Short mmCIF file of C-alpha atoms and ligand atoms in Angstrom, two decimals:
data_model
loop_
_atom_site.label_atom_id
_atom_site.label_comp_id
_atom_site.label_asym_id
_atom_site.label_seq_id
_atom_site.Cartn_x
_atom_site.Cartn_y
_atom_site.Cartn_z
CA MET A 21 8.55 17.41 -6.63
CA SER A 22 5.89 14.79 -6.02
CA GLN A 23 6.20 11.00 -6.07
CA PRO A 24 8.38 9.90 -9.02
CA LEU A 25 6.99 7.90 -11.96
CA VAL A 26 8.72 4.59 -11.13
CA GLY A 27 6.49 2.95 -8.54
CA MET A 28 3.26 4.50 -9.80
CA ASP A 29 0.43 2.17 -10.69
CA LEU A 30 -2.19 3.04 -13.32
CA ALA A 31 -4.39 4.97 -10.87
CA ASP A 32 -1.41 7.06 -9.70
CA LEU A 33 -0.43 7.78 -13.29
CA ARG A 34 -3.92 8.90 -14.26
CA GLU A 35 -3.88 11.32 -11.36
CA ALA A 36 -0.37 12.56 -12.14
CA LEU A 37 -1.18 13.15 -15.81
CA GLY A 38 -4.31 15.11 -14.96
CA SER A 39 -7.91 14.80 -16.04
CA ASP A 40 -7.36 16.77 -19.23
CA GLN A 41 -5.33 13.88 -20.68
CA PRO A 42 -7.10 10.95 -22.37
CA GLY A 43 -7.13 7.75 -20.27
CA TYR A 44 -4.84 5.81 -22.60
CA ARG A 45 -1.92 8.14 -21.83
CA ALA A 46 -1.57 6.58 -18.37
CA THR A 47 -1.44 3.12 -19.96
CA GLN A 48 1.23 4.28 -22.39
CA VAL A 49 3.45 5.56 -19.59
CA TYR A 50 2.83 2.46 -17.46
CA GLU A 51 3.81 0.13 -20.28
CA ALA A 52 6.84 2.19 -21.23
CA ILE A 53 8.24 2.13 -17.68
CA TYR A 54 7.65 -1.48 -16.69
CA ARG A 55 7.46 -3.37 -19.96
CA GLY A 56 9.10 -1.08 -22.49
CA ARG A 57 12.07 -0.53 -20.17
CA ALA A 58 12.26 3.24 -20.64
CA THR A 59 15.04 4.78 -18.53
CA ASP A 60 13.85 8.39 -18.58
CA LEU A 61 10.94 10.54 -19.69
CA ALA A 62 12.53 11.19 -23.07
CA GLY A 63 12.40 7.44 -23.64
CA ILE A 64 8.60 7.37 -23.44
CA THR A 65 8.32 8.06 -27.13
CA ALA A 66 4.61 7.26 -27.32
CA LEU A 67 3.90 10.58 -25.59
CA PRO A 68 3.75 13.88 -27.50
CA THR A 69 6.93 15.93 -26.96
CA ALA A 70 5.09 18.81 -25.28
CA LEU A 71 3.53 16.46 -22.72
CA ARG A 72 6.89 14.82 -22.00
CA GLN A 73 8.41 18.24 -21.39
CA SER A 74 5.67 19.45 -19.11
CA LEU A 75 5.83 16.20 -17.12
CA ALA A 76 9.61 16.48 -16.78
CA GLU A 77 9.16 19.87 -15.14
CA ARG A 78 7.08 18.50 -12.31
CA ILE A 79 7.80 14.75 -11.97
CA ALA A 80 11.08 12.88 -11.60
CA PHE A 81 11.47 9.56 -13.43
CA GLY A 82 12.80 8.01 -10.24
CA LEU A 83 15.34 5.27 -10.99
CA PRO A 84 18.11 4.95 -8.39
CA GLU A 85 21.64 5.86 -9.38
CA ILE A 86 24.29 3.13 -9.56
CA ALA A 87 26.84 4.30 -6.96
CA ARG A 88 29.08 1.24 -7.26
CA ARG A 89 29.24 -2.24 -8.73
CA PHE A 90 31.24 -5.13 -7.29
CA GLU A 91 31.92 -8.24 -9.34
CA SER A 92 32.59 -11.62 -7.73
CA ALA A 93 34.85 -14.31 -9.15
CA ASP A 94 31.70 -16.48 -9.45
CA GLY A 95 29.88 -13.92 -11.64
CA THR A 96 27.69 -12.49 -8.87
CA ARG A 97 27.29 -8.71 -9.01
CA ARG A 98 26.57 -6.55 -5.99
CA TYR A 99 25.18 -3.08 -6.61
CA LEU A 100 25.24 -0.14 -4.28
CA LEU A 101 22.30 2.00 -5.43
CA ARG A 102 21.86 5.61 -4.37
CA LEU A 103 18.32 6.71 -3.55
CA GLU A 104 16.89 10.19 -3.93
CA ASP A 105 17.71 11.17 -0.32
CA GLY A 106 21.33 10.07 -0.70
CA ARG A 107 20.98 6.79 1.23
CA THR A 108 22.30 3.66 -0.41
CA VAL A 109 20.77 0.23 -0.66
CA GLU A 110 22.09 -3.06 -2.03
CA THR A 111 20.84 -5.32 -4.79
CA VAL A 112 22.54 -8.51 -5.99
CA LEU A 113 22.37 -10.29 -9.34
CA MET A 114 23.32 -13.97 -9.50
CA PRO A 115 23.55 -15.18 -13.09
CA GLU A 116 23.17 -18.92 -13.63
CA ASP A 117 22.97 -21.07 -16.75
CA GLU A 118 19.24 -21.63 -16.65
CA ARG A 119 18.09 -18.44 -14.99
CA ASP A 120 19.14 -15.26 -13.21
CA THR A 121 18.29 -14.58 -9.60
CA MET A 122 18.04 -11.04 -8.31
CA CYS A 123 18.11 -10.39 -4.58
CA ILE A 124 16.46 -7.07 -3.73
CA SER A 125 16.09 -5.02 -0.54
CA SER A 126 12.84 -3.93 1.09
CA GLN A 127 14.33 -1.48 3.61
CA ALA A 128 17.58 0.45 4.03
CA GLY A 129 19.12 -1.37 6.99
CA CYS A 130 16.99 -3.58 9.23
CA ALA A 131 15.40 -3.38 12.68
CA VAL A 132 15.13 -7.10 13.36
CA ASP A 133 18.58 -7.68 14.95
CA CYS A 134 19.30 -11.32 14.10
CA LYS A 135 22.61 -12.18 15.76
CA PHE A 136 24.19 -13.85 12.70
CA CYS A 137 23.32 -11.15 10.13
CA MET A 138 25.53 -8.22 9.20
CA THR A 139 22.62 -6.06 8.02
CA ALA A 140 21.42 -5.97 11.65
CA LEU A 141 24.52 -3.93 12.52
CA LEU A 142 23.17 -1.05 10.42
CA GLY A 143 19.92 -0.76 12.34
CA LEU A 144 16.89 0.46 10.44
CA GLU A 145 17.48 3.55 8.33
CA ARG A 146 14.06 3.57 6.67
CA SER A 147 11.59 1.55 4.64
CA LEU A 148 11.80 1.75 0.87
CA THR A 149 8.95 3.09 -1.25
CA ALA A 150 7.28 0.84 -3.82
CA GLY A 151 9.17 2.80 -6.48
CA GLU A 152 12.50 2.14 -4.78
CA ILE A 153 11.72 -1.58 -4.66
CA VAL A 154 10.67 -1.79 -8.32
CA GLY A 155 13.50 0.63 -9.22
CA GLN A 156 16.13 -1.89 -8.07
CA VAL A 157 14.73 -4.48 -10.48
CA LEU A 158 14.50 -2.07 -13.41
CA THR A 159 18.01 -0.69 -12.82
CA LEU A 160 19.63 -4.13 -12.82
CA VAL A 161 17.56 -5.22 -15.82
CA HIS A 162 18.78 -2.17 -17.77
CA ASP A 163 22.39 -2.44 -16.59
CA ASN A 164 22.67 -6.11 -17.53
CA ASN A 165 20.62 -5.90 -20.71
CA LEU A 166 18.32 -8.55 -19.29
CA ASP A 167 15.49 -7.30 -21.48
CA ARG A 168 17.32 -8.12 -24.67
CA ALA A 169 19.31 -11.19 -23.77
CA HIS A 170 16.80 -12.78 -21.44
CA ASP A 171 13.16 -13.55 -21.22
CA PRO A 172 11.74 -11.94 -18.02
CA ARG A 173 10.24 -15.34 -17.26
CA ARG A 174 13.81 -16.59 -16.70
CA LEU A 175 14.29 -14.04 -13.94
CA ASN A 176 13.78 -14.99 -10.30
CA ILE A 177 13.38 -12.25 -7.73
CA VAL A 178 13.94 -12.86 -4.03
CA MET A 179 13.28 -10.19 -1.44
CA MET A 180 16.11 -11.36 0.78
CA GLY A 181 18.35 -8.32 0.69
CA GLN A 182 18.42 -5.65 3.36
CA GLY A 183 15.33 -5.29 5.51
CA GLU A 184 12.30 -7.18 6.76
CA PRO A 185 9.71 -7.11 3.95
CA LEU A 186 6.74 -7.81 6.20
CA LEU A 187 7.52 -4.68 8.21
CA ASN A 188 7.03 -2.74 4.96
CA LEU A 189 4.15 -4.80 3.65
CA ASP A 190 2.09 -2.09 1.90
CA ASN A 191 4.99 -0.98 -0.27
CA VAL A 192 6.11 -4.57 -0.86
CA ILE A 193 2.61 -5.48 -2.07
CA LYS A 194 2.35 -2.44 -4.31
CA ALA A 195 5.74 -3.24 -5.86
CA THR A 196 4.80 -6.91 -6.25
CA ARG A 197 1.58 -6.03 -8.07
CA ILE A 198 3.51 -3.98 -10.61
CA LEU A 199 6.13 -6.72 -11.04
CA LEU A 200 3.47 -9.43 -11.48
CA ASP A 201 1.09 -7.45 -13.70
CA PRO A 202 1.15 -8.93 -17.23
CA ALA A 203 0.73 -5.37 -18.54
CA GLY A 204 3.48 -4.21 -16.16
CA PHE A 205 6.78 -6.01 -15.61
CA GLY A 206 5.09 -9.31 -16.39
CA LEU A 207 6.82 -11.68 -13.97
CA SER A 208 5.14 -14.98 -13.09
CA PRO A 209 4.00 -15.31 -9.42
CA ARG A 210 6.20 -18.39 -9.16
CA ARG A 211 9.24 -16.21 -9.71
CA ILE A 212 9.10 -13.81 -6.81
CA THR A 213 9.66 -14.77 -3.18
CA VAL A 214 9.49 -12.64 -0.07
CA SER A 215 11.42 -13.84 2.97
CA THR A 216 10.44 -13.03 6.55
CA ALA A 217 12.03 -13.36 9.96
CA GLY A 218 8.53 -14.26 11.21
CA ILE A 219 6.25 -11.23 11.67
CA VAL A 220 3.29 -13.43 12.59
CA PRO A 221 0.27 -11.08 12.07
CA LYS A 222 1.68 -9.91 8.75
CA ILE A 223 1.94 -13.50 7.48
CA ALA A 224 -1.84 -13.82 7.74
CA GLU A 225 -2.24 -10.41 6.11
CA LEU A 226 -0.05 -11.42 3.17
CA GLY A 227 -2.07 -14.62 2.80
CA ARG A 228 -5.22 -12.54 2.23
CA GLU A 229 -3.71 -10.63 -0.69
CA PRO A 230 -5.15 -11.72 -4.03
CA VAL A 231 -1.88 -10.90 -5.82
CA ARG A 232 1.11 -11.96 -3.78
CA PRO A 233 4.63 -13.31 -3.98
CA LYS A 234 5.67 -16.70 -2.65
CA LEU A 235 6.63 -16.77 1.01
CA ALA A 236 9.82 -17.98 2.67
CA VAL A 237 10.28 -18.08 6.44
CA SER A 238 13.68 -17.87 8.13
CA LEU A 239 13.47 -20.57 10.79
CA ASN A 240 17.09 -20.83 11.94
CA ALA A 241 16.48 -22.71 15.20
CA SER A 242 14.52 -25.71 16.42
CA THR A 243 13.41 -24.59 19.88
CA GLU A 244 11.77 -21.50 21.35
CA GLU A 245 14.84 -20.82 23.57
CA ALA A 246 17.45 -21.22 20.85
CA ARG A 247 15.48 -19.08 18.41
CA SER A 248 14.97 -16.33 21.02
CA GLU A 249 18.77 -16.13 21.41
CA LEU A 250 19.53 -15.99 17.69
CA MET A 251 16.48 -14.01 16.59
CA PRO A 252 15.24 -11.85 19.49
CA ILE A 253 12.05 -11.11 17.51
CA THR A 254 10.98 -14.59 18.70
CA ARG A 255 10.28 -13.08 22.13
CA LYS A 256 7.56 -10.99 20.46
CA TYR A 257 6.38 -13.55 17.91
CA HIS A 258 6.89 -16.99 19.44
CA LEU A 259 8.08 -19.95 17.40
CA LYS A 260 4.89 -21.82 18.29
CA ASP A 261 2.72 -19.00 16.88
CA LEU A 262 4.94 -18.71 13.83
CA ILE A 263 4.49 -22.41 13.05
CA GLU A 264 0.73 -22.07 13.54
CA ALA A 265 0.60 -19.09 11.18
CA CYS A 266 2.52 -21.16 8.62
CA GLN A 267 0.13 -24.10 9.02
CA ALA A 268 -2.80 -21.74 8.37
CA TYR A 269 -1.14 -19.98 5.42
CA PRO A 270 -3.22 -20.42 2.24
CA LEU A 271 -0.85 -21.97 -0.31
CA ARG A 272 -1.79 -22.01 -3.97
CA PRO A 273 -2.04 -25.47 -5.60
CA TRP A 274 1.45 -25.24 -7.11
CA GLU A 275 3.08 -23.75 -4.07
CA LYS A 276 5.19 -24.96 -1.14
CA LEU A 277 6.15 -22.86 1.85
CA THR A 278 9.92 -22.41 1.88
CA PHE A 279 11.83 -22.39 5.16
CA GLU A 280 15.41 -21.24 5.50
CA TYR A 281 17.87 -22.39 8.11
CA VAL A 282 21.28 -20.81 8.68
CA LEU A 283 23.57 -23.45 10.19
CA LEU A 284 25.87 -22.18 12.95
CA LYS A 285 28.64 -24.48 14.09
CA GLY A 286 27.87 -26.08 17.44
CA VAL A 287 24.84 -23.84 17.99
CA ASN A 288 21.88 -25.11 15.92
CA ASP A 289 23.42 -27.79 13.68
CA THR A 290 23.08 -31.07 15.62
CA ASP A 291 21.20 -34.17 14.50
CA ALA A 292 18.73 -33.52 17.32
CA ASP A 293 18.08 -30.05 15.84
CA ALA A 294 17.47 -31.65 12.45
CA ARG A 295 14.95 -34.08 13.93
CA ARG A 296 13.14 -31.26 15.75
CA VAL A 297 13.02 -29.17 12.56
CA ALA A 298 11.51 -32.09 10.64
CA LYS A 299 8.90 -32.46 13.36
CA LEU A 300 8.07 -28.73 13.45
CA LEU A 301 7.43 -28.68 9.69
CA ALA A 302 5.69 -32.05 9.49
CA ASN A 303 2.17 -30.64 9.00
CA ILE A 304 3.15 -28.01 6.46
CA ASN A 305 3.59 -28.44 2.73
CA ALA A 306 7.15 -27.25 3.18
CA LYS A 307 10.65 -27.42 1.82
CA LEU A 308 13.79 -26.44 3.68
CA ASN A 309 16.84 -24.61 2.36
CA LEU A 310 19.99 -24.98 4.43
CA ILE A 311 22.59 -22.20 4.37
CA ALA A 312 25.91 -22.69 6.11
CA LEU A 313 26.75 -19.42 7.85
CA ASN A 314 28.39 -16.80 5.68
CA PRO A 315 30.90 -15.34 8.11
CA GLY A 316 31.43 -11.67 8.77
CA PRO A 317 34.00 -9.85 10.88
CA GLU A 318 31.49 -8.80 13.56
CA ILE A 319 29.57 -12.09 13.63
CA PRO A 320 30.30 -14.29 16.68
CA TYR A 321 29.57 -17.64 14.99
CA GLN A 322 31.41 -20.15 12.82
CA THR A 323 30.53 -22.06 9.67
CA PRO A 324 29.89 -25.78 10.23
CA ASP A 325 31.89 -28.44 8.33
CA PRO A 326 30.30 -29.75 5.12
CA GLU A 327 29.85 -33.21 6.74
CA ARG A 328 27.67 -31.67 9.48
CA VAL A 329 25.55 -29.86 6.88
CA ALA A 330 25.15 -33.08 4.89
CA SER A 331 24.11 -35.03 7.98
CA PHE A 332 21.51 -32.38 8.87
CA GLN A 333 20.15 -32.58 5.33
CA THR A 334 19.95 -36.38 5.38
CA ILE A 335 17.81 -36.35 8.51
CA VAL A 336 15.41 -33.60 7.34
CA ARG A 337 15.09 -35.25 3.93
CA ARG A 338 13.40 -38.28 5.45
CA SER A 339 10.40 -35.99 6.06
CA ILE A 340 10.47 -33.08 3.60
CA PRO A 341 12.49 -31.86 0.59
CA CYS A 342 15.70 -30.25 1.84
CA PHE A 343 18.36 -28.47 -0.20
CA ILE A 344 21.77 -26.99 0.54
CA ARG A 345 22.15 -23.46 -0.77
CA LYS A 346 25.54 -22.66 -2.23
CA PRO A 347 26.84 -19.24 -1.19
CA ARG A 348 27.27 -16.72 -4.00
CA GLY A 349 29.43 -13.62 -4.04
CA LEU A 350 31.19 -14.28 -0.72
CA ASP A 351 34.33 -12.48 -1.91
CA ILE A 352 32.42 -9.21 -2.48
CA PHE A 353 30.18 -9.38 0.62
CA ALA A 354 27.15 -10.14 -1.54
CA ALA A 355 26.06 -13.39 0.10
CA CYS A 356 23.09 -13.89 2.48
CA GLY A 357 23.51 -11.91 5.67
CA GLN A 358 26.47 -9.90 4.39
CA LEU A 359 24.65 -6.86 3.03
CA LYS A 360 25.62 -3.81 5.02
CA SER A 361 26.30 -1.30 2.26
CA SER A 362 30.01 -1.97 2.53
CA ALA A 363 31.97 -0.01 -0.02
CA VAL A 364 34.95 -2.39 -0.10
N1 SAH B 11 14.51 -10.24 6.84
C1 SAH B 11 14.22 -11.30 5.94
C2 SAH B 11 15.00 -11.26 4.64
C3 SAH B 11 16.49 -10.99 4.71
S1 SAH B 11 17.56 -12.25 5.28
C4 SAH B 11 14.40 -12.65 6.63
O1 SAH B 11 14.84 -12.67 7.76
O2 SAH B 11 14.06 -13.66 6.05
C5 SAH B 11 17.66 -13.44 4.03
C6 SAH B 11 18.16 -14.81 4.54
O3 SAH B 11 19.56 -14.77 4.88
C7 SAH B 11 17.44 -15.25 5.80
O4 SAH B 11 16.98 -16.55 5.65
C8 SAH B 11 18.53 -15.19 6.86
O5 SAH B 11 18.28 -16.13 7.89
C9 SAH B 11 19.77 -15.50 6.07
N2 SAH B 11 21.01 -15.03 6.69
C10 SAH B 11 21.19 -13.95 7.46
N3 SAH B 11 22.47 -13.84 7.85
C11 SAH B 11 23.13 -14.88 7.30
C12 SAH B 11 24.49 -15.30 7.32
N4 SAH B 11 25.42 -14.62 7.98
N5 SAH B 11 24.82 -16.41 6.62
C13 SAH B 11 23.87 -17.10 5.93
N6 SAH B 11 22.59 -16.74 5.86
C14 SAH B 11 22.21 -15.64 6.55
#
């Protein structure tokens, strides 16, 4: 079978339907998948039955299968989704009063090897297709009835699950276009954020995209040496070049560049680090999110005390907005840096 329907844009659908079909058929299928929330071909009721049947014989619908669900005491849900080739990938839903945040994966596993992240232990299995990225969103929307109970504008999507999105940029962009298309999933560009470990040339490439998500950069250290230890990718893409790429990044008028900083006890959490971080980001329209380390059995670092985190925040706040991110779903290994397809 060829490429499945989920993940196809209008041009793909026109081609898949064939030139003997009128052009509006592609639009009908597109709207049914991404806006109408169809879950299979039979659900695309706008199509004549005979066409639905002939399509079903040659094209899969393409939503991932829910292998397992884990529910946290705080309401967070972690999903283990099975892809067509049998691999699994994780997606997390964090319901809140005002909005829901969905954390999706861009790759199965990850090649980047950050020393504080459990996903690194998997290594890279493979990049996800655009359909597998969009499919995570659709599956969780269906499973949680988000289409009925919630306005899609209330939904925030962060690409902070497994994988390095900028090492799968083409598929990430294709998925983002479908998610942001008013005739597609219809999300506002303010509501989707892609997070990178700092793939410098790809940051510039993303900035040239006319339709793009917001960008977050995982900073995690305040000097070249410290960052090279924690995030070996720094030896390839230096901190200095990363900061320059961020300074040159074309922000939209309503946009700030988000930086993330995982605080590791006694490693990168001193007041001097905080002052250096404030200095590094001084010429960028930036905000900083602090995350105290979410521990994992194989991770050789400790979580700092809340007082240390607060002191770090106080110093950074003198220069730029700085927030402390509360961990969600720690008890089910759903929090930042804990996604390694664990089935416990
Ligand atoms: N590869 C991308 C997206 C995935 S990581 C990136 O690096 O940005 C998403 C966020 O979780 C990153 O900011 C990362 O620094 C953070 N993170 C990783 N491991 C963590 C841990 N153990 N505790 C807290 N945050 C962690």
